[in-house]
mmCIF file of C-alpha atoms and ligand atoms in Angstrom:
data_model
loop_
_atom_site.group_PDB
_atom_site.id
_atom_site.type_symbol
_atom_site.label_atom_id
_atom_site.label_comp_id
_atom_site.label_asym_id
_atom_site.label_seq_id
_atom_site.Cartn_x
_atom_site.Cartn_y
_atom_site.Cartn_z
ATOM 1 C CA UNK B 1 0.000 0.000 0.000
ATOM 2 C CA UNK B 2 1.489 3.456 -1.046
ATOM 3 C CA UNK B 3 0.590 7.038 0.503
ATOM 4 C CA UNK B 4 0.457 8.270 -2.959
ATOM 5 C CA UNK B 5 -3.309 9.384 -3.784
ATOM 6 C CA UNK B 6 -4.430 7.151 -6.345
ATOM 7 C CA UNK B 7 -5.601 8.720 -9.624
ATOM 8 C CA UNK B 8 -7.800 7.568 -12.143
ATOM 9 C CA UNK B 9 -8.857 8.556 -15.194
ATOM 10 C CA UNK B 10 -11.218 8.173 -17.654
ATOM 11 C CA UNK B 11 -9.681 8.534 -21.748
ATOM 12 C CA UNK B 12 -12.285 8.344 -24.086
ATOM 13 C CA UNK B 13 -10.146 8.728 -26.925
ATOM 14 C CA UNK B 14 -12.341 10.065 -30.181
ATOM 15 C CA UNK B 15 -15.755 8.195 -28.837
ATOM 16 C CA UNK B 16 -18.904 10.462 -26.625
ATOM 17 C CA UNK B 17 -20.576 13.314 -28.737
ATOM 18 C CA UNK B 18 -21.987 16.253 -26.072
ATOM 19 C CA UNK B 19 -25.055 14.237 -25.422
ATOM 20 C CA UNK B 20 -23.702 11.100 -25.197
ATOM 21 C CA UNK B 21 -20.907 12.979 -22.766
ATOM 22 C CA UNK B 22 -24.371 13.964 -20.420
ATOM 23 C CA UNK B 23 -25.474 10.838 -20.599
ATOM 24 C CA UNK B 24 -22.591 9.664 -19.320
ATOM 25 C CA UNK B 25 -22.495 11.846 -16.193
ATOM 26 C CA UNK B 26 -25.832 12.327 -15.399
ATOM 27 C CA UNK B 27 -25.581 8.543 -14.421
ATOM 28 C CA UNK B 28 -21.781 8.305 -13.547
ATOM 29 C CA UNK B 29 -22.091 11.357 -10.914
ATOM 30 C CA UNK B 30 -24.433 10.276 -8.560
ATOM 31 C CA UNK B 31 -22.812 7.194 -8.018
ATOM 32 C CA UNK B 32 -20.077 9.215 -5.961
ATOM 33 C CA UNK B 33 -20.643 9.903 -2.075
ATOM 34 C CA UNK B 34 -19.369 12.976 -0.457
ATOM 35 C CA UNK B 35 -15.712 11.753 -1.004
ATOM 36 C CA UNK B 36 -13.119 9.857 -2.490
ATOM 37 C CA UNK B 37 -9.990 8.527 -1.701
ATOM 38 C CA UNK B 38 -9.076 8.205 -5.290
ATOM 39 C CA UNK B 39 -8.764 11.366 -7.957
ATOM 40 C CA UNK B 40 -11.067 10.831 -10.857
ATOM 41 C CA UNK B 41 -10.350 13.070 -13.964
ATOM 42 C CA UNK B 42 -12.632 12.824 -17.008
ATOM 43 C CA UNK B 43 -10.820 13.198 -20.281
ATOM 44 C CA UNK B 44 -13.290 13.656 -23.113
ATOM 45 C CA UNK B 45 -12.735 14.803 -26.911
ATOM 46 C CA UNK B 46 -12.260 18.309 -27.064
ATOM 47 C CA UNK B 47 -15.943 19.236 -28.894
ATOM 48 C CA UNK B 48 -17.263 17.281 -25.870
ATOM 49 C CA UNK B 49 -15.466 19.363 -23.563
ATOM 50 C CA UNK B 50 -17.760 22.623 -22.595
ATOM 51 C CA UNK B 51 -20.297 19.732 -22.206
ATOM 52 C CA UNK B 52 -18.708 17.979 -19.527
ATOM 53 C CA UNK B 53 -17.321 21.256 -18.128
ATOM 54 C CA UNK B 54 -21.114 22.304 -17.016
ATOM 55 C CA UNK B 55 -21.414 19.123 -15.152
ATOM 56 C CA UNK B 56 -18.084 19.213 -13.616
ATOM 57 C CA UNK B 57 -16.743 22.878 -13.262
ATOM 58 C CA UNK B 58 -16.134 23.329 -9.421
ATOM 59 C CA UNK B 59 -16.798 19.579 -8.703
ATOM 60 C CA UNK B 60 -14.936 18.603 -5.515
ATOM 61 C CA UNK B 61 -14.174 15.432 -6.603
ATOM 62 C CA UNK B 62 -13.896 14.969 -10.346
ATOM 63 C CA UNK B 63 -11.265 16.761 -12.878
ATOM 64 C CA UNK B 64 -11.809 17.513 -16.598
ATOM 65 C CA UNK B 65 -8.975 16.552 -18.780
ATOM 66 C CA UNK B 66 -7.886 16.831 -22.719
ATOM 67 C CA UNK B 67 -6.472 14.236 -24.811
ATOM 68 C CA UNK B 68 -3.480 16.697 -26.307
ATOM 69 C CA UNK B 69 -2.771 20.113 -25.889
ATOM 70 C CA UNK B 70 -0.310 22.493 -28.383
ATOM 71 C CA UNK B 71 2.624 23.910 -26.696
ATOM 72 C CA UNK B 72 2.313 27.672 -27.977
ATOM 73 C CA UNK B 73 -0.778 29.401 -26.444
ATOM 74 C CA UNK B 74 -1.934 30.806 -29.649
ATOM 75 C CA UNK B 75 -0.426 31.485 -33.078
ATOM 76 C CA UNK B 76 -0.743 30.245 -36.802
ATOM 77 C CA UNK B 77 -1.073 26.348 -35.830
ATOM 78 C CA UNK B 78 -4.099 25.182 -37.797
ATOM 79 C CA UNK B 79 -6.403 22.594 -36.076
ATOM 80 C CA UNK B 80 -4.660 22.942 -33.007
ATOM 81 C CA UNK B 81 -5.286 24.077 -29.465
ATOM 82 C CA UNK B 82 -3.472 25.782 -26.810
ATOM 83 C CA UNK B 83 -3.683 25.869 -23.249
ATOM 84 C CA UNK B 84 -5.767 29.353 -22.574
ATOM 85 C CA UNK B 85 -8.496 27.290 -24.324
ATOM 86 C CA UNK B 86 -8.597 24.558 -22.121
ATOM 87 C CA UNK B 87 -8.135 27.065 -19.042
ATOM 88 C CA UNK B 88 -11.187 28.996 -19.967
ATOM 89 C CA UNK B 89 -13.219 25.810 -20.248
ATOM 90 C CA UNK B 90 -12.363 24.481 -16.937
ATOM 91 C CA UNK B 91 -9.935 21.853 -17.968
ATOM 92 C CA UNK B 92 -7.576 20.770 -15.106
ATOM 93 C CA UNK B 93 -5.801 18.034 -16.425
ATOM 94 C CA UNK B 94 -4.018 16.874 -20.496
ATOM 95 C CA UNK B 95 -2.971 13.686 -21.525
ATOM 96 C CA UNK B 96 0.217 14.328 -23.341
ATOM 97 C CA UNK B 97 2.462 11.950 -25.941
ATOM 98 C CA UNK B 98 -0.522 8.778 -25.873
ATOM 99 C CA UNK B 99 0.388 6.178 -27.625
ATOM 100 C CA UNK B 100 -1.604 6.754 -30.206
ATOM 101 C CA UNK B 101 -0.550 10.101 -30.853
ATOM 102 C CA UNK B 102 2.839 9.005 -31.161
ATOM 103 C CA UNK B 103 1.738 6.417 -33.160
ATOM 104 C CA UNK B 104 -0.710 8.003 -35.722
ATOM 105 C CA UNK B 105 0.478 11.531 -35.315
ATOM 106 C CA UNK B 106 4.727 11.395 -35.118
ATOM 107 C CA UNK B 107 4.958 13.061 -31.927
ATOM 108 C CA UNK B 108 8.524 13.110 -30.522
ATOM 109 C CA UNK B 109 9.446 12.805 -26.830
ATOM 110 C CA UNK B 110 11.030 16.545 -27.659
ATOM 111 C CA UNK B 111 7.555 17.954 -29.336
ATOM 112 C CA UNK B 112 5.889 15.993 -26.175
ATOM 113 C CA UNK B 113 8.207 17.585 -23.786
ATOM 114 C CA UNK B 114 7.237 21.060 -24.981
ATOM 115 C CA UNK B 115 3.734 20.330 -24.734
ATOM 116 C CA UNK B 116 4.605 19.209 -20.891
ATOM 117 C CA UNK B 117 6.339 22.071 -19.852
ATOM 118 C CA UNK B 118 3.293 24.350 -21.417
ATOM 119 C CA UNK B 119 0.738 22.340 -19.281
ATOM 120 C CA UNK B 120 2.946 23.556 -16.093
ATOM 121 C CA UNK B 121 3.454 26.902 -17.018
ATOM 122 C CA UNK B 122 -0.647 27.087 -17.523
ATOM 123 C CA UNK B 123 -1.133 25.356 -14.046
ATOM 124 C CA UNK B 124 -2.292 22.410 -15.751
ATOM 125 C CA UNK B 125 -1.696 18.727 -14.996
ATOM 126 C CA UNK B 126 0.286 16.838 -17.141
ATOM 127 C CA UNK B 127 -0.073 13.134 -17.548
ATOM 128 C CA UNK B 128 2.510 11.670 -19.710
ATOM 129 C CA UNK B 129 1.834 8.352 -21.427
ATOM 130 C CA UNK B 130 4.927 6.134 -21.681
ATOM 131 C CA UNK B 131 5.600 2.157 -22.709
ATOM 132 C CA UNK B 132 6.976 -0.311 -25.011
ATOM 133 C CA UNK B 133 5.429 -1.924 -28.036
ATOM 134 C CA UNK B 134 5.507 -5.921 -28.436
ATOM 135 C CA UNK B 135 7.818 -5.499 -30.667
ATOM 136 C CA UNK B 136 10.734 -3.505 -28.362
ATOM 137 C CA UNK B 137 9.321 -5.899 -25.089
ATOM 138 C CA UNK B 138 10.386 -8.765 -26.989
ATOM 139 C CA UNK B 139 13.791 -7.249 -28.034
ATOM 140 C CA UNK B 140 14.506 -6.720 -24.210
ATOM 141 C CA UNK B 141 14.120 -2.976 -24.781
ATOM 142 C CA UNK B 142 11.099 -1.741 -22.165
ATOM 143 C CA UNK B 143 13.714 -0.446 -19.925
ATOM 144 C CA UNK B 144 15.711 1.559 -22.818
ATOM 145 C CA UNK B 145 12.575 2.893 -24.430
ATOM 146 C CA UNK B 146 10.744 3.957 -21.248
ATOM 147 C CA UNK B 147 14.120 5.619 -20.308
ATOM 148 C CA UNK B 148 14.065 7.821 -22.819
ATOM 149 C CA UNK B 149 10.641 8.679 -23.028
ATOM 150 C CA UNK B 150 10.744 10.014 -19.189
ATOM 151 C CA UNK B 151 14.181 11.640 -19.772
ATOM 152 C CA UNK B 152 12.478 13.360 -23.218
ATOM 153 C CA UNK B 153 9.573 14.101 -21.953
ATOM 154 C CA UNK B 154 10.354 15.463 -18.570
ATOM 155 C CA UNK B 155 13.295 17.138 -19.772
ATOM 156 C CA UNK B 156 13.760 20.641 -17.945
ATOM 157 C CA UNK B 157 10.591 20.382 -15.473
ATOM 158 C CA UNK B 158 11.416 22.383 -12.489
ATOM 159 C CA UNK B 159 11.419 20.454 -8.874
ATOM 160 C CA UNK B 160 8.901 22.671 -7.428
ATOM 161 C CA UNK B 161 6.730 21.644 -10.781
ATOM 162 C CA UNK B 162 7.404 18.099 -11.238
ATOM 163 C CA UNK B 163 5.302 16.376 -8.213
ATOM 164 C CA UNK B 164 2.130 17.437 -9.954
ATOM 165 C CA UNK B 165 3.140 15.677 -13.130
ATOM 166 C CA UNK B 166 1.193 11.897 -13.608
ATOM 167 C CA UNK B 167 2.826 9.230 -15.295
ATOM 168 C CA UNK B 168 0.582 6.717 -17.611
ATOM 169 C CA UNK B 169 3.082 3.600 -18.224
ATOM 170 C CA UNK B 170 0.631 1.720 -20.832
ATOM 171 C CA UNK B 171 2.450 -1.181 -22.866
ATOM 172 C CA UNK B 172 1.595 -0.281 -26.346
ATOM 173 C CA UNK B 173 0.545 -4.132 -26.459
ATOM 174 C CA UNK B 174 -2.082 -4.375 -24.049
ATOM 175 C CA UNK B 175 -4.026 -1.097 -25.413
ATOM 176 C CA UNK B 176 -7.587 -1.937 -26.753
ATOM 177 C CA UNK B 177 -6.142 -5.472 -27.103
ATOM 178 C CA UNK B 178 -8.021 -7.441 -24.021
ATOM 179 C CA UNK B 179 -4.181 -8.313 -23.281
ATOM 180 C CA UNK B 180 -3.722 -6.671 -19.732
ATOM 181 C CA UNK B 181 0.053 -7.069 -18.245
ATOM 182 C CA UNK B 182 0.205 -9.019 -15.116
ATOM 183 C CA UNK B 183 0.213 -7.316 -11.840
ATOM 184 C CA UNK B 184 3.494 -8.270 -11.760
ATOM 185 C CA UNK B 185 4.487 -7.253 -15.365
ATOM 186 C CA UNK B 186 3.072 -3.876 -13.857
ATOM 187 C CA UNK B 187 4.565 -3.414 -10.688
ATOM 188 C CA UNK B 188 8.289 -4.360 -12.005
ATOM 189 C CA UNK B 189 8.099 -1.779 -14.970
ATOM 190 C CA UNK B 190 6.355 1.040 -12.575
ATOM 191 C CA UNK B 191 8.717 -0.002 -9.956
ATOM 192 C CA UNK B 192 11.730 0.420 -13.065
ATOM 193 C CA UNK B 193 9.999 3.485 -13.849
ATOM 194 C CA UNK B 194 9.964 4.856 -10.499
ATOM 195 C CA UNK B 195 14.081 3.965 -10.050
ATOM 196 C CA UNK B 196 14.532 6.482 -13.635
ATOM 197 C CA UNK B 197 12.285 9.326 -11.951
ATOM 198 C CA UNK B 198 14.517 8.853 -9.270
ATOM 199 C CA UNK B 199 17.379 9.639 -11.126
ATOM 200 C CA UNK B 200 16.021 12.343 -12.973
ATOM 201 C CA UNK B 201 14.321 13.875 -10.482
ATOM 202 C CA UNK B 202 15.603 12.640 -6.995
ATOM 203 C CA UNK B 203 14.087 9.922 -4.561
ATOM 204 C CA UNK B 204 11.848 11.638 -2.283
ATOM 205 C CA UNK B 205 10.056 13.744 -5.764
ATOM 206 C CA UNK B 206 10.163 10.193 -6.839
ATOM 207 C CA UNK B 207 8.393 8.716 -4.489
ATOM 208 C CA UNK B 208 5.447 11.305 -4.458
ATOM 209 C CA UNK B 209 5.087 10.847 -8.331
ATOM 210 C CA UNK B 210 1.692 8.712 -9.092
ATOM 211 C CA UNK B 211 1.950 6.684 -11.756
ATOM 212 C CA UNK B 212 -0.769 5.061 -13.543
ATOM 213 C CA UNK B 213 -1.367 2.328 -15.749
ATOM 214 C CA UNK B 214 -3.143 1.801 -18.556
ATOM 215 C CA UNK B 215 -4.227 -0.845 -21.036
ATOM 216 C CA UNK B 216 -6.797 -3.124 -21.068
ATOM 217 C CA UNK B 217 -7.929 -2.362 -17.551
ATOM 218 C CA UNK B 218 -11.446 -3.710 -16.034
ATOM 219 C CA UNK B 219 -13.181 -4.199 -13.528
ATOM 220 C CA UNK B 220 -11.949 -7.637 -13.051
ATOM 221 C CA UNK B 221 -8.180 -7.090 -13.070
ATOM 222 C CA UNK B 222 -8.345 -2.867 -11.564
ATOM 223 C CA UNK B 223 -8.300 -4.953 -7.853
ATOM 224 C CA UNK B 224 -5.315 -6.712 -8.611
ATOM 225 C CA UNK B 225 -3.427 -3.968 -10.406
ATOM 226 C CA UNK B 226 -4.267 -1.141 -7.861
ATOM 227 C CA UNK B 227 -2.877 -3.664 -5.122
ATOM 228 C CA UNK B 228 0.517 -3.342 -6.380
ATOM 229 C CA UNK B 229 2.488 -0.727 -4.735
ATOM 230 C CA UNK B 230 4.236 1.193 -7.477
ATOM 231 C CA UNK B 231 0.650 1.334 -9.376
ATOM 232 C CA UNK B 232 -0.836 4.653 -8.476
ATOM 233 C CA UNK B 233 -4.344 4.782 -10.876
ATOM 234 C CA UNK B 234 -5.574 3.857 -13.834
ATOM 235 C CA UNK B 235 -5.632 5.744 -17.750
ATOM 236 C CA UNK B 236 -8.998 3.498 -19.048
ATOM 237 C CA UNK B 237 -9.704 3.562 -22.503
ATOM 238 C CA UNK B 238 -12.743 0.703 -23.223
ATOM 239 C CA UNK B 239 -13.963 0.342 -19.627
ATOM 240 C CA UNK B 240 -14.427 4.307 -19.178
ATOM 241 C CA UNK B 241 -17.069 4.402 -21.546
ATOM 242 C CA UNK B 242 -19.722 2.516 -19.387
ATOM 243 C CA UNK B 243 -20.237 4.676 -15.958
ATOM 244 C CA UNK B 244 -20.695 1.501 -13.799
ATOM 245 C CA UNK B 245 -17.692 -0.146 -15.356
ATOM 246 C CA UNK B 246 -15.803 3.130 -14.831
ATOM 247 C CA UNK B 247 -16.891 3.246 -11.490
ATOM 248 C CA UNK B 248 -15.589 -0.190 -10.612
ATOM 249 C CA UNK B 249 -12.494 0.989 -11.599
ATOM 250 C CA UNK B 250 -12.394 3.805 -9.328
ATOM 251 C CA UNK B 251 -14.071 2.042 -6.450
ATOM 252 C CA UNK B 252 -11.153 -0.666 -7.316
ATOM 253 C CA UNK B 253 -8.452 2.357 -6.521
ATOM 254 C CA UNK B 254 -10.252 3.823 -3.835
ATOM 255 C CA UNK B 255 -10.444 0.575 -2.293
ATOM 256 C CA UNK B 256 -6.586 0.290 -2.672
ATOM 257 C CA UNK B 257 -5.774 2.414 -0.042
ATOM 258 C CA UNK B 258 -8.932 2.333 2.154
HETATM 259 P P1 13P Z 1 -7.895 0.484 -23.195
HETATM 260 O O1 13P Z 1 -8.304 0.583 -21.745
HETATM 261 O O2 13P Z 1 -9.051 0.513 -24.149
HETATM 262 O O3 13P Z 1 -6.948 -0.659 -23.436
HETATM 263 O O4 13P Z 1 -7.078 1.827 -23.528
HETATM 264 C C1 13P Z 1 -6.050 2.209 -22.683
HETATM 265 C C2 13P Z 1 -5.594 3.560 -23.078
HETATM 266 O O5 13P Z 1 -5.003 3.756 -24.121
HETATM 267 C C3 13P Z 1 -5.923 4.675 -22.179
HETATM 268 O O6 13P Z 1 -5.246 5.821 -22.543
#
Protein backbone atom coordinates (compact mmCIF):
# COMPACT_ATOMS: atom_id res chain seq x y z
CA UNK A 1 0.00 0.00 0.00
CA UNK A 2 1.49 3.46 -1.05
CA UNK A 3 0.59 7.04 0.50
CA UNK A 4 0.46 8.27 -2.96
CA UNK A 5 -3.31 9.38 -3.78
CA UNK A 6 -4.43 7.15 -6.34
CA UNK A 7 -5.60 8.72 -9.62
CA UNK A 8 -7.80 7.57 -12.14
CA UNK A 9 -8.86 8.56 -15.19
CA UNK A 10 -11.22 8.17 -17.65
CA UNK A 11 -9.68 8.53 -21.75
CA UNK A 12 -12.29 8.34 -24.09
CA UNK A 13 -10.15 8.73 -26.92
CA UNK A 14 -12.34 10.06 -30.18
CA UNK A 15 -15.76 8.20 -28.84
CA UNK A 16 -18.90 10.46 -26.62
CA UNK A 17 -20.58 13.31 -28.74
CA UNK A 18 -21.99 16.25 -26.07
CA UNK A 19 -25.05 14.24 -25.42
CA UNK A 20 -23.70 11.10 -25.20
CA UNK A 21 -20.91 12.98 -22.77
CA UNK A 22 -24.37 13.96 -20.42
CA UNK A 23 -25.47 10.84 -20.60
CA UNK A 24 -22.59 9.66 -19.32
CA UNK A 25 -22.49 11.85 -16.19
CA UNK A 26 -25.83 12.33 -15.40
CA UNK A 27 -25.58 8.54 -14.42
CA UNK A 28 -21.78 8.31 -13.55
CA UNK A 29 -22.09 11.36 -10.91
CA UNK A 30 -24.43 10.28 -8.56
CA UNK A 31 -22.81 7.19 -8.02
CA UNK A 32 -20.08 9.22 -5.96
CA UNK A 33 -20.64 9.90 -2.08
CA UNK A 34 -19.37 12.98 -0.46
CA UNK A 35 -15.71 11.75 -1.00
CA UNK A 36 -13.12 9.86 -2.49
CA UNK A 37 -9.99 8.53 -1.70
CA UNK A 38 -9.08 8.21 -5.29
CA UNK A 39 -8.76 11.37 -7.96
CA UNK A 40 -11.07 10.83 -10.86
CA UNK A 41 -10.35 13.07 -13.96
CA UNK A 42 -12.63 12.82 -17.01
CA UNK A 43 -10.82 13.20 -20.28
CA UNK A 44 -13.29 13.66 -23.11
CA UNK A 45 -12.74 14.80 -26.91
CA UNK A 46 -12.26 18.31 -27.06
CA UNK A 47 -15.94 19.24 -28.89
CA UNK A 48 -17.26 17.28 -25.87
CA UNK A 49 -15.47 19.36 -23.56
CA UNK A 50 -17.76 22.62 -22.60
CA UNK A 51 -20.30 19.73 -22.21
CA UNK A 52 -18.71 17.98 -19.53
CA UNK A 53 -17.32 21.26 -18.13
CA UNK A 54 -21.11 22.30 -17.02
CA UNK A 55 -21.41 19.12 -15.15
CA UNK A 56 -18.08 19.21 -13.62
CA UNK A 57 -16.74 22.88 -13.26
CA UNK A 58 -16.13 23.33 -9.42
CA UNK A 59 -16.80 19.58 -8.70
CA UNK A 60 -14.94 18.60 -5.51
CA UNK A 61 -14.17 15.43 -6.60
CA UNK A 62 -13.90 14.97 -10.35
CA UNK A 63 -11.26 16.76 -12.88
CA UNK A 64 -11.81 17.51 -16.60
CA UNK A 65 -8.97 16.55 -18.78
CA UNK A 66 -7.89 16.83 -22.72
CA UNK A 67 -6.47 14.24 -24.81
CA UNK A 68 -3.48 16.70 -26.31
CA UNK A 69 -2.77 20.11 -25.89
CA UNK A 70 -0.31 22.49 -28.38
CA UNK A 71 2.62 23.91 -26.70
CA UNK A 72 2.31 27.67 -27.98
CA UNK A 73 -0.78 29.40 -26.44
CA UNK A 74 -1.93 30.81 -29.65
CA UNK A 75 -0.43 31.49 -33.08
CA UNK A 76 -0.74 30.24 -36.80
CA UNK A 77 -1.07 26.35 -35.83
CA UNK A 78 -4.10 25.18 -37.80
CA UNK A 79 -6.40 22.59 -36.08
CA UNK A 80 -4.66 22.94 -33.01
CA UNK A 81 -5.29 24.08 -29.46
CA UNK A 82 -3.47 25.78 -26.81
CA UNK A 83 -3.68 25.87 -23.25
CA UNK A 84 -5.77 29.35 -22.57
CA UNK A 85 -8.50 27.29 -24.32
CA UNK A 86 -8.60 24.56 -22.12
CA UNK A 87 -8.14 27.07 -19.04
CA UNK A 88 -11.19 29.00 -19.97
CA UNK A 89 -13.22 25.81 -20.25
CA UNK A 90 -12.36 24.48 -16.94
CA UNK A 91 -9.93 21.85 -17.97
CA UNK A 92 -7.58 20.77 -15.11
CA UNK A 93 -5.80 18.03 -16.42
CA UNK A 94 -4.02 16.87 -20.50
CA UNK A 95 -2.97 13.69 -21.53
CA UNK A 96 0.22 14.33 -23.34
CA UNK A 97 2.46 11.95 -25.94
CA UNK A 98 -0.52 8.78 -25.87
CA UNK A 99 0.39 6.18 -27.63
CA UNK A 100 -1.60 6.75 -30.21
CA UNK A 101 -0.55 10.10 -30.85
CA UNK A 102 2.84 9.00 -31.16
CA UNK A 103 1.74 6.42 -33.16
CA UNK A 104 -0.71 8.00 -35.72
CA UNK A 105 0.48 11.53 -35.31
CA UNK A 106 4.73 11.39 -35.12
CA UNK A 107 4.96 13.06 -31.93
CA UNK A 108 8.52 13.11 -30.52
CA UNK A 109 9.45 12.80 -26.83
CA UNK A 110 11.03 16.55 -27.66
CA UNK A 111 7.55 17.95 -29.34
CA UNK A 112 5.89 15.99 -26.18
CA UNK A 113 8.21 17.59 -23.79
CA UNK A 114 7.24 21.06 -24.98
CA UNK A 115 3.73 20.33 -24.73
CA UNK A 116 4.61 19.21 -20.89
CA UNK A 117 6.34 22.07 -19.85
CA UNK A 118 3.29 24.35 -21.42
CA UNK A 119 0.74 22.34 -19.28
CA UNK A 120 2.95 23.56 -16.09
CA UNK A 121 3.45 26.90 -17.02
CA UNK A 122 -0.65 27.09 -17.52
CA UNK A 123 -1.13 25.36 -14.05
CA UNK A 124 -2.29 22.41 -15.75
CA UNK A 125 -1.70 18.73 -15.00
CA UNK A 126 0.29 16.84 -17.14
CA UNK A 127 -0.07 13.13 -17.55
CA UNK A 128 2.51 11.67 -19.71
CA UNK A 129 1.83 8.35 -21.43
CA UNK A 130 4.93 6.13 -21.68
CA UNK A 131 5.60 2.16 -22.71
CA UNK A 132 6.98 -0.31 -25.01
CA UNK A 133 5.43 -1.92 -28.04
CA UNK A 134 5.51 -5.92 -28.44
CA UNK A 135 7.82 -5.50 -30.67
CA UNK A 136 10.73 -3.51 -28.36
CA UNK A 137 9.32 -5.90 -25.09
CA UNK A 138 10.39 -8.76 -26.99
CA UNK A 139 13.79 -7.25 -28.03
CA UNK A 140 14.51 -6.72 -24.21
CA UNK A 141 14.12 -2.98 -24.78
CA UNK A 142 11.10 -1.74 -22.16
CA UNK A 143 13.71 -0.45 -19.92
CA UNK A 144 15.71 1.56 -22.82
CA UNK A 145 12.58 2.89 -24.43
CA UNK A 146 10.74 3.96 -21.25
CA UNK A 147 14.12 5.62 -20.31
CA UNK A 148 14.06 7.82 -22.82
CA UNK A 149 10.64 8.68 -23.03
CA UNK A 150 10.74 10.01 -19.19
CA UNK A 151 14.18 11.64 -19.77
CA UNK A 152 12.48 13.36 -23.22
CA UNK A 153 9.57 14.10 -21.95
CA UNK A 154 10.35 15.46 -18.57
CA UNK A 155 13.30 17.14 -19.77
CA UNK A 156 13.76 20.64 -17.94
CA UNK A 157 10.59 20.38 -15.47
CA UNK A 158 11.42 22.38 -12.49
CA UNK A 159 11.42 20.45 -8.87
CA UNK A 160 8.90 22.67 -7.43
CA UNK A 161 6.73 21.64 -10.78
CA UNK A 162 7.40 18.10 -11.24
CA UNK A 163 5.30 16.38 -8.21
CA UNK A 164 2.13 17.44 -9.95
CA UNK A 165 3.14 15.68 -13.13
CA UNK A 166 1.19 11.90 -13.61
CA UNK A 167 2.83 9.23 -15.30
CA UNK A 168 0.58 6.72 -17.61
CA UNK A 169 3.08 3.60 -18.22
CA UNK A 170 0.63 1.72 -20.83
CA UNK A 171 2.45 -1.18 -22.87
CA UNK A 172 1.59 -0.28 -26.35
CA UNK A 173 0.55 -4.13 -26.46
CA UNK A 174 -2.08 -4.38 -24.05
CA UNK A 175 -4.03 -1.10 -25.41
CA UNK A 176 -7.59 -1.94 -26.75
CA UNK A 177 -6.14 -5.47 -27.10
CA UNK A 178 -8.02 -7.44 -24.02
CA UNK A 179 -4.18 -8.31 -23.28
CA UNK A 180 -3.72 -6.67 -19.73
CA UNK A 181 0.05 -7.07 -18.24
CA UNK A 182 0.20 -9.02 -15.12
CA UNK A 183 0.21 -7.32 -11.84
CA UNK A 184 3.49 -8.27 -11.76
CA UNK A 185 4.49 -7.25 -15.36
CA UNK A 186 3.07 -3.88 -13.86
CA UNK A 187 4.57 -3.41 -10.69
CA UNK A 188 8.29 -4.36 -12.00
CA UNK A 189 8.10 -1.78 -14.97
CA UNK A 190 6.35 1.04 -12.58
CA UNK A 191 8.72 0.00 -9.96
CA UNK A 192 11.73 0.42 -13.07
CA UNK A 193 10.00 3.49 -13.85
CA UNK A 194 9.96 4.86 -10.50
CA UNK A 195 14.08 3.97 -10.05
CA UNK A 196 14.53 6.48 -13.63
CA UNK A 197 12.28 9.33 -11.95
CA UNK A 198 14.52 8.85 -9.27
CA UNK A 199 17.38 9.64 -11.13
CA UNK A 200 16.02 12.34 -12.97
CA UNK A 201 14.32 13.88 -10.48
CA UNK A 202 15.60 12.64 -6.99
CA UNK A 203 14.09 9.92 -4.56
CA UNK A 204 11.85 11.64 -2.28
CA UNK A 205 10.06 13.74 -5.76
CA UNK A 206 10.16 10.19 -6.84
CA UNK A 207 8.39 8.72 -4.49
CA UNK A 208 5.45 11.31 -4.46
CA UNK A 209 5.09 10.85 -8.33
CA UNK A 210 1.69 8.71 -9.09
CA UNK A 211 1.95 6.68 -11.76
CA UNK A 212 -0.77 5.06 -13.54
CA UNK A 213 -1.37 2.33 -15.75
CA UNK A 214 -3.14 1.80 -18.56
CA UNK A 215 -4.23 -0.84 -21.04
CA UNK A 216 -6.80 -3.12 -21.07
CA UNK A 217 -7.93 -2.36 -17.55
CA UNK A 218 -11.45 -3.71 -16.03
CA UNK A 219 -13.18 -4.20 -13.53
CA UNK A 220 -11.95 -7.64 -13.05
CA UNK A 221 -8.18 -7.09 -13.07
CA UNK A 222 -8.34 -2.87 -11.56
CA UNK A 223 -8.30 -4.95 -7.85
CA UNK A 224 -5.32 -6.71 -8.61
CA UNK A 225 -3.43 -3.97 -10.41
CA UNK A 226 -4.27 -1.14 -7.86
CA UNK A 227 -2.88 -3.66 -5.12
CA UNK A 228 0.52 -3.34 -6.38
CA UNK A 229 2.49 -0.73 -4.73
CA UNK A 230 4.24 1.19 -7.48
CA UNK A 231 0.65 1.33 -9.38
CA UNK A 232 -0.84 4.65 -8.48
CA UNK A 233 -4.34 4.78 -10.88
CA UNK A 234 -5.57 3.86 -13.83
CA UNK A 235 -5.63 5.74 -17.75
CA UNK A 236 -9.00 3.50 -19.05
CA UNK A 237 -9.70 3.56 -22.50
CA UNK A 238 -12.74 0.70 -23.22
CA UNK A 239 -13.96 0.34 -19.63
CA UNK A 240 -14.43 4.31 -19.18
CA UNK A 241 -17.07 4.40 -21.55
CA UNK A 242 -19.72 2.52 -19.39
CA UNK A 243 -20.24 4.68 -15.96
CA UNK A 244 -20.70 1.50 -13.80
CA UNK A 245 -17.69 -0.15 -15.36
CA UNK A 246 -15.80 3.13 -14.83
CA UNK A 247 -16.89 3.25 -11.49
CA UNK A 248 -15.59 -0.19 -10.61
CA UNK A 249 -12.49 0.99 -11.60
CA UNK A 250 -12.39 3.80 -9.33
CA UNK A 251 -14.07 2.04 -6.45
CA UNK A 252 -11.15 -0.67 -7.32
CA UNK A 253 -8.45 2.36 -6.52
CA UNK A 254 -10.25 3.82 -3.84
CA UNK A 255 -10.44 0.57 -2.29
CA UNK A 256 -6.59 0.29 -2.67
CA UNK A 257 -5.77 2.41 -0.04
CA UNK A 258 -8.93 2.33 2.15
P1 LIG B 1 -7.89 0.48 -23.20
O1 LIG B 1 -8.30 0.58 -21.75
O2 LIG B 1 -9.05 0.51 -24.15
O3 LIG B 1 -6.95 -0.66 -23.44
O4 LIG B 1 -7.08 1.83 -23.53
C1 LIG B 1 -6.05 2.21 -22.68
C2 LIG B 1 -5.59 3.56 -23.08
O5 LIG B 1 -5.00 3.76 -24.12
C3 LIG B 1 -5.92 4.68 -22.18
O6 LIG B 1 -5.25 5.82 -22.54
Amino acid sequence: MSTRRPIVAANWKMNKTRPEAAEFLRAFLPMFGTSCASDVVIVPPFTSIPKASEFLQGHPLVGLGAQNMHPKANGAYTGEIGAPFLVELGVTHVVLGHSERRQYFGETDSFINEKVLATLAAGLTPILCIGETLDERDAGKLEAVCRTQLQGGLAGVAADQAAKVVIAYEPVWAIGTGRTASPAQAQEAHLFVRSVLAELLGPALAQQIRIQYGGSMKPDNAVELMAQPDVDGGLIGGASLQPDTFFAIVKAAADSVA
